[in-house]
Every structure is written in C-alpha cells, then in structure tokens.
PDB file of C-alpha atoms and ligand atoms in Angstrom:
ATOM      1  CA  UNK T   1      14.824  17.117  -6.260  1.00  0.00           C
ATOM      2  CA  UNK T   2      13.874  14.149  -4.129  1.00  0.00           C
ATOM      3  CA  UNK T   3      15.991  11.035  -4.425  1.00  0.00           C
ATOM      4  CA  UNK T   4      14.969   8.606  -1.730  1.00  0.00           C
ATOM      5  CA  UNK T   5      15.879   5.384  -3.517  1.00  0.00           C
ATOM      6  CA  UNK T   6      17.580   2.855  -1.225  1.00  0.00           C
ATOM      7  CA  UNK T   7      20.842   1.137  -2.155  1.00  0.00           C
ATOM      8  CA  UNK T   8      20.315  -2.177  -3.990  1.00  0.00           C
ATOM      9  CA  UNK T   9      20.301  -5.136  -1.610  1.00  0.00           C
ATOM     10  CA  UNK T  10      19.320  -3.118   1.477  1.00  0.00           C
ATOM     11  CA  UNK T  11      17.929  -5.620   4.058  1.00  0.00           C
ATOM     12  CA  UNK T  12      14.178  -5.302   4.633  1.00  0.00           C
ATOM     13  CA  UNK T  13      14.226  -3.858   8.183  1.00  0.00           C
ATOM     14  CA  UNK T  14      16.601  -1.095   7.042  1.00  0.00           C
ATOM     15  CA  UNK T  15      14.655  -0.613   3.792  1.00  0.00           C
ATOM     16  CA  UNK T  16      11.419  -0.085   5.713  1.00  0.00           C
ATOM     17  CA  UNK T  17      13.144   2.226   8.202  1.00  0.00           C
ATOM     18  CA  UNK T  18      14.334   4.398   5.305  1.00  0.00           C
ATOM     19  CA  UNK T  19      10.918   4.231   3.641  1.00  0.00           C
ATOM     20  CA  UNK T  20       9.216   5.288   6.869  1.00  0.00           C
ATOM     21  CA  UNK T  21      11.615   8.190   7.371  1.00  0.00           C
ATOM     22  CA  UNK T  22      11.231   9.354   3.759  1.00  0.00           C
ATOM     23  CA  UNK T  23       7.428   9.192   3.991  1.00  0.00           C
ATOM     24  CA  UNK T  24       7.510  10.966   7.362  1.00  0.00           C
ATOM     25  CA  UNK T  25       9.635  13.770   5.902  1.00  0.00           C
ATOM     26  CA  UNK T  26       7.617  14.074   2.672  1.00  0.00           C
ATOM     27  CA  UNK T  27       4.250  14.294   4.427  1.00  0.00           C
ATOM     28  CA  UNK T  28       5.306  16.459   7.377  1.00  0.00           C
ATOM     29  CA  UNK T  29       3.774  19.900   7.151  1.00  0.00           C
ATOM     30  CA  UNK T  30       1.309  18.995   4.372  1.00  0.00           C
ATOM     31  CA  UNK T  31      -2.274  18.397   5.410  1.00  0.00           C
ATOM     32  CA  UNK T  32      -3.727  17.480   2.012  1.00  0.00           C
ATOM     33  CA  UNK T  33      -4.348  13.745   2.138  1.00  0.00           C
ATOM     34  CA  UNK T  34      -4.401  13.213  -1.627  1.00  0.00           C
ATOM     35  CA  UNK T  35      -1.033  14.911  -2.059  1.00  0.00           C
ATOM     36  CA  UNK T  36       0.434  12.826   0.755  1.00  0.00           C
ATOM     37  CA  UNK T  37      -0.987   9.559  -0.602  1.00  0.00           C
ATOM     38  CA  UNK T  38       0.352  10.408  -4.066  1.00  0.00           C
ATOM     39  CA  UNK T  39       3.871  10.921  -2.780  1.00  0.00           C
ATOM     40  CA  UNK T  40       3.770   7.798  -0.607  1.00  0.00           C
ATOM     41  CA  UNK T  41       2.477   5.701  -3.549  1.00  0.00           C
ATOM     42  CA  UNK T  42       5.488   6.947  -5.537  1.00  0.00           C
ATOM     43  CA  UNK T  43       7.870   6.214  -2.637  1.00  0.00           C
ATOM     44  CA  UNK T  44       6.544   2.645  -2.349  1.00  0.00           C
ATOM     45  CA  UNK T  45       7.098   2.217  -6.089  1.00  0.00           C
ATOM     46  CA  UNK T  46      10.685   3.487  -5.776  1.00  0.00           C
ATOM     47  CA  UNK T  47      11.590   1.474  -2.698  1.00  0.00           C
ATOM     48  CA  UNK T  48      10.067  -1.937  -3.418  1.00  0.00           C
ATOM     49  CA  UNK T  49      11.246  -4.367  -6.062  1.00  0.00           C
ATOM     50  CA  UNK T  50       8.988  -6.812  -7.905  1.00  0.00           C
ATOM     51  CA  UNK T  51       5.819  -4.742  -7.546  1.00  0.00           C
ATOM     52  CA  UNK T  52       3.331  -3.890 -10.291  1.00  0.00           C
ATOM     53  CA  UNK T  53       0.922  -1.745  -8.243  1.00  0.00           C
ATOM     54  CA  UNK T  54       1.462   0.391  -5.151  1.00  0.00           C
ATOM     55  CA  UNK T  55      -1.227   2.667  -3.850  1.00  0.00           C
ATOM     56  CA  UNK T  56      -4.257   3.536  -1.804  1.00  0.00           C
ATOM     57  CA  UNK T  57      -7.961   2.943  -1.563  1.00  0.00           C
ATOM     58  CA  UNK T  58      -9.953   5.337   0.644  1.00  0.00           C
ATOM     59  CA  UNK T  59     -13.151   4.625   2.534  1.00  0.00           C
ATOM     60  CA  UNK T  60     -15.781   6.897   1.001  1.00  0.00           C
ATOM     61  CA  UNK T  61     -19.522   6.467   1.528  1.00  0.00           C
ATOM     62  CA  UNK T  62     -19.106   3.039   3.114  1.00  0.00           C
ATOM     63  CA  UNK T  63     -17.095   1.502   0.271  1.00  0.00           C
ATOM     64  CA  UNK T  64     -13.515   1.565  -0.963  1.00  0.00           C
ATOM     65  CA  UNK T  65     -12.701   4.167  -3.601  1.00  0.00           C
ATOM     66  CA  UNK T  66      -9.530   4.179  -5.680  1.00  0.00           C
ATOM     67  CA  UNK T  67      -6.925   6.649  -4.445  1.00  0.00           C
ATOM     68  CA  UNK T  68      -3.472   7.715  -5.641  1.00  0.00           C
ATOM     69  CA  UNK T  69      -1.358   4.868  -6.995  1.00  0.00           C
ATOM     70  CA  UNK T  70       1.430   3.765  -9.312  1.00  0.00           C
ATOM     71  CA  UNK T  71       0.753   0.997 -11.816  1.00  0.00           C
ATOM     72  CA  UNK T  72      -1.972   0.094 -14.268  1.00  0.00           C
ATOM     73  CA  UNK T  73      -5.480   1.561 -14.047  1.00  0.00           C
ATOM     74  CA  UNK T  74      -7.439  -0.295 -11.366  1.00  0.00           C
ATOM     75  CA  UNK T  75     -10.942  -1.083 -10.122  1.00  0.00           C
ATOM     76  CA  UNK T  76     -12.521   2.153  -8.924  1.00  0.00           C
ATOM     77  CA  UNK T  77     -14.995   1.031  -6.253  1.00  0.00           C
ATOM     78  CA  UNK T  78     -14.748  -2.101  -4.070  1.00  0.00           C
ATOM     79  CA  UNK T  79     -17.407  -3.048  -1.478  1.00  0.00           C
ATOM     80  CA  UNK T  80     -16.252  -3.911   2.037  1.00  0.00           C
ATOM     81  CA  UNK T  81     -15.948  -7.686   2.221  1.00  0.00           C
ATOM     82  CA  UNK T  82     -15.116  -8.182  -1.465  1.00  0.00           C
ATOM     83  CA  UNK T  83     -11.694  -9.358  -2.608  1.00  0.00           C
ATOM     84  CA  UNK T  84      -8.436  -8.864  -0.752  1.00  0.00           C
ATOM     85  CA  UNK T  85      -8.950  -5.131  -0.224  1.00  0.00           C
ATOM     86  CA  UNK T  86     -12.529  -5.595   0.941  1.00  0.00           C
ATOM     87  CA  UNK T  87     -11.419  -8.314   3.368  1.00  0.00           C
ATOM     88  CA  UNK T  88      -8.790  -5.995   4.871  1.00  0.00           C
ATOM     89  CA  UNK T  89     -11.344  -3.202   5.234  1.00  0.00           C
ATOM     90  CA  UNK T  90     -13.993  -5.405   6.807  1.00  0.00           C
ATOM     91  CA  UNK T  91     -11.677  -7.277   9.180  1.00  0.00           C
ATOM     92  CA  UNK T  92      -9.463  -4.234   9.900  1.00  0.00           C
ATOM     93  CA  UNK T  93      -6.565  -6.662   9.540  1.00  0.00           C
ATOM     94  CA  UNK T  94      -3.584  -6.944   7.233  1.00  0.00           C
ATOM     95  CA  UNK T  95      -4.071  -9.407   4.372  1.00  0.00           C
ATOM     96  CA  UNK T  96      -0.870 -11.168   3.310  1.00  0.00           C
ATOM     97  CA  UNK T  97      -1.788 -13.218   0.247  1.00  0.00           C
ATOM     98  CA  UNK T  98       0.935 -15.403  -1.320  1.00  0.00           C
ATOM     99  CA  UNK T  99      -1.341 -16.573  -4.164  1.00  0.00           C
ATOM    100  CA  UNK T 100      -4.146 -14.218  -5.132  1.00  0.00           C
ATOM    101  CA  UNK T 101      -5.802 -16.872  -7.294  1.00  0.00           C
ATOM    102  CA  UNK T 102      -6.383 -18.975  -4.182  1.00  0.00           C
ATOM    103  CA  UNK T 103      -8.092 -16.049  -2.398  1.00  0.00           C
ATOM    104  CA  UNK T 104     -11.900 -16.248  -2.588  1.00  0.00           C
ATOM    105  CA  UNK T 105     -13.335 -13.280  -4.486  1.00  0.00           C
ATOM    106  CA  UNK T 106      -9.987 -11.813  -5.486  1.00  0.00           C
ATOM    107  CA  UNK T 107     -10.503  -8.921  -7.927  1.00  0.00           C
ATOM    108  CA  UNK T 108      -8.042  -9.179 -10.799  1.00  0.00           C
ATOM    109  CA  UNK T 109      -7.189  -5.603 -11.776  1.00  0.00           C
ATOM    110  CA  UNK T 110      -3.939  -6.628 -13.446  1.00  0.00           C
ATOM    111  CA  UNK T 111      -3.712 -10.196 -14.770  1.00  0.00           C
ATOM    112  CA  UNK T 112       0.012 -10.241 -13.972  1.00  0.00           C
ATOM    113  CA  UNK T 113      -0.572  -9.976 -10.208  1.00  0.00           C
ATOM    114  CA  UNK T 114       0.272 -13.147  -8.283  1.00  0.00           C
ATOM    115  CA  UNK T 115       0.675 -11.999  -4.677  1.00  0.00           C
ATOM    116  CA  UNK T 116      -0.607  -9.097  -2.634  1.00  0.00           C
ATOM    117  CA  UNK T 117      -0.272  -7.262   0.687  1.00  0.00           C
ATOM    118  CA  UNK T 118      -3.073  -5.019   1.929  1.00  0.00           C
ATOM    119  CA  UNK T 119      -2.784  -3.026   5.171  1.00  0.00           C
ATOM    120  CA  UNK T 120      -5.602  -0.940   6.648  1.00  0.00           C
ATOM    121  CA  UNK T 121      -4.976   2.635   7.758  1.00  0.00           C
ATOM    122  CA  UNK T 122      -7.003   3.045  10.950  1.00  0.00           C
ATOM    123  CA  UNK T 123      -7.927   6.391  12.523  1.00  0.00           C
ATOM    124  CA  UNK T 124     -10.066   6.609  15.660  1.00  0.00           C
ATOM    125  CA  UNK T 125     -11.048   2.964  15.173  1.00  0.00           C
ATOM    126  CA  UNK T 126     -12.215   3.406  11.568  1.00  0.00           C
ATOM    127  CA  UNK T 127     -10.546   2.094   8.397  1.00  0.00           C
ATOM    128  CA  UNK T 128     -10.028   5.382   6.533  1.00  0.00           C
ATOM    129  CA  UNK T 129      -7.847   3.925   3.779  1.00  0.00           C
ATOM    130  CA  UNK T 130      -5.855   0.904   2.669  1.00  0.00           C
ATOM    131  CA  UNK T 131      -2.320   0.550   1.408  1.00  0.00           C
ATOM    132  CA  UNK T 132      -2.368  -2.045  -1.395  1.00  0.00           C
ATOM    133  CA  UNK T 133       0.785  -3.629  -2.853  1.00  0.00           C
ATOM    134  CA  UNK T 134       0.638  -6.084  -5.766  1.00  0.00           C
ATOM    135  CA  UNK T 135       3.425  -8.221  -7.199  1.00  0.00           C
ATOM    136  CA  UNK T 136       3.830 -10.303 -10.335  1.00  0.00           C
ATOM    137  CA  UNK T 137       5.945 -12.730  -8.248  1.00  0.00           C
ATOM    138  CA  UNK T 138       4.293 -15.439  -6.141  1.00  0.00           C
ATOM    139  CA  UNK T 139       4.677 -14.991  -2.357  1.00  0.00           C
ATOM    140  CA  UNK T 140       6.547 -11.698  -2.842  1.00  0.00           C
ATOM    141  CA  UNK T 141       5.555 -10.358   0.604  1.00  0.00           C
ATOM    142  CA  UNK T 142       6.364 -11.749   4.050  1.00  0.00           C
ATOM    143  CA  UNK T 143       5.902 -10.816   7.697  1.00  0.00           C
ATOM    144  CA  UNK T 144       8.716  -8.240   7.510  1.00  0.00           C
ATOM    145  CA  UNK T 145       6.946  -6.478   4.638  1.00  0.00           C
ATOM    146  CA  UNK T 146       3.682  -6.556   6.588  1.00  0.00           C
ATOM    147  CA  UNK T 147       5.335  -5.110   9.697  1.00  0.00           C
ATOM    148  CA  UNK T 148       7.037  -2.363   7.679  1.00  0.00           C
ATOM    149  CA  UNK T 149       3.837  -1.335   5.916  1.00  0.00           C
ATOM    150  CA  UNK T 150       1.824  -1.482   9.147  1.00  0.00           C
ATOM    151  CA  UNK T 151       4.258   0.969  10.757  1.00  0.00           C
ATOM    152  CA  UNK T 152       3.945   3.218   7.700  1.00  0.00           C
ATOM    153  CA  UNK T 153       0.136   3.018   7.870  1.00  0.00           C
ATOM    154  CA  UNK T 154       0.152   3.993  11.555  1.00  0.00           C
ATOM    155  CA  UNK T 155       2.322   7.037  10.830  1.00  0.00           C
ATOM    156  CA  UNK T 156       0.055   8.097   7.938  1.00  0.00           C
ATOM    157  CA  UNK T 157      -3.218   7.734   9.822  1.00  0.00           C
ATOM    158  CA  UNK T 158      -3.368  11.440  10.662  1.00  0.00           C
ATOM    159  CA  UNK T 159      -1.792  12.648   7.406  1.00  0.00           C
ATOM    160  CA  UNK T 160      -4.136  11.291   4.733  1.00  0.00           C
TER     161      UNK T 160
HETATM  162  N1  LIG A   1      -6.716  -7.209  -6.159  1.00  0.00           N
HETATM  163  C1  LIG A   1      -7.458  -6.347  -5.277  1.00  0.00           C
HETATM  164  C2  LIG A   1      -8.119  -5.238  -6.029  1.00  0.00           C
HETATM  165  C3  LIG A   1      -7.328  -3.989  -6.085  1.00  0.00           C
HETATM  166  S1  LIG A   1      -6.119  -4.053  -7.240  1.00  0.00           S
HETATM  167  O1  LIG A   1      -5.176  -5.114  -6.899  1.00  0.00           O
HETATM  168  C4  LIG A   1      -5.332  -2.632  -7.382  1.00  0.00           C
HETATM  169  C5  LIG A   1      -8.475  -7.104  -4.460  1.00  0.00           C
HETATM  170  O2  LIG A   1      -8.795  -8.244  -4.721  1.00  0.00           O
HETATM  171  O3  LIG A   1      -8.962  -6.511  -3.529  1.00  0.00           O
END
C-alpha cells in the first residue's frame, strides 16, 4: 500500500519536497511513461488541496494530447498556442494564471475552474509533456507552487 499523503498544514516548500521524493520513488525503476504519469497525477491529487484537475498532456504529432489525469473528463487535443496549455507548450514557459477567464483563448474543460498552473516537461529542448493543475479557487497557485512543479517536471523529463 502506498500512503504518501502529507500532514495537513505542511508548508509548501516541505510539501513539494515530499511530493518530489514520493514521485521520485514511485517512478524509479519503471520506464513506462503512461504508468509513471498516472501515478504522478494521483500523487498531485493527494498532495494538493483545492484542485479539481491534476494531470498531463503529451506532445504527440505536433499537438497536445490528453494524458493520465485525475478529475473530470477533459479536452482531448489542444493545438500549440491555444489556451493556457497551448501557451505553455509554445513558449516552453510555466503559465501561472490567477484568473482563467481573463486568459485569452482559455479552454474551459470544467466550468468550476478559476485558476490554473501549467508547467512544461522539457527533454532535449523539446516540450514532451505538460503538467496541468486546475483549481476552483481564484489565484490558488503562486510562485512556490510553480517552483515545486518545475522541479517535479525536471525530474520526470526522462521518466515519462
Ligand atoms: N484549461 C486548459 C485546458 C485543459 S483543462 O484545464 C484540463 C487550457 O486552457 O489550456
């Protein structure tokens, strides 16, 4: 049995350290990317409060394709440059969006979503996947969340 849940009230730097270590341990020794993304999507869901979607999009055939996730069914294919995910893929940069309705072209997969954090997973200079986190709370994510997820993305780059 895996029980990686952090103690309630754990400060963000410690929370992300524990999340990173749990993801590192869960994906070590497994080279199937889908299995690893599935477990990390579940870990993100367990570790983070106030989220309604945690998961991955992969770059396949020059567009973003839905990967393993927790939450409601989502858009399957997203072109680079479209919405928050497409902006992260095209710019290769983290998108920290306090109000998704103010983001041009935002794709509403779940009408409850109010804020979003999208971090590219970059391997050999290419965006191979994205980590996407959605929240029903406005401005749920901050620079500490972005830094924690960016470190996770860097660790996963050769495991997904
Ligand atoms: N809101 C995203 C689409 C993906 S879903 O949130 C899972 C976007 O605008 O890119």
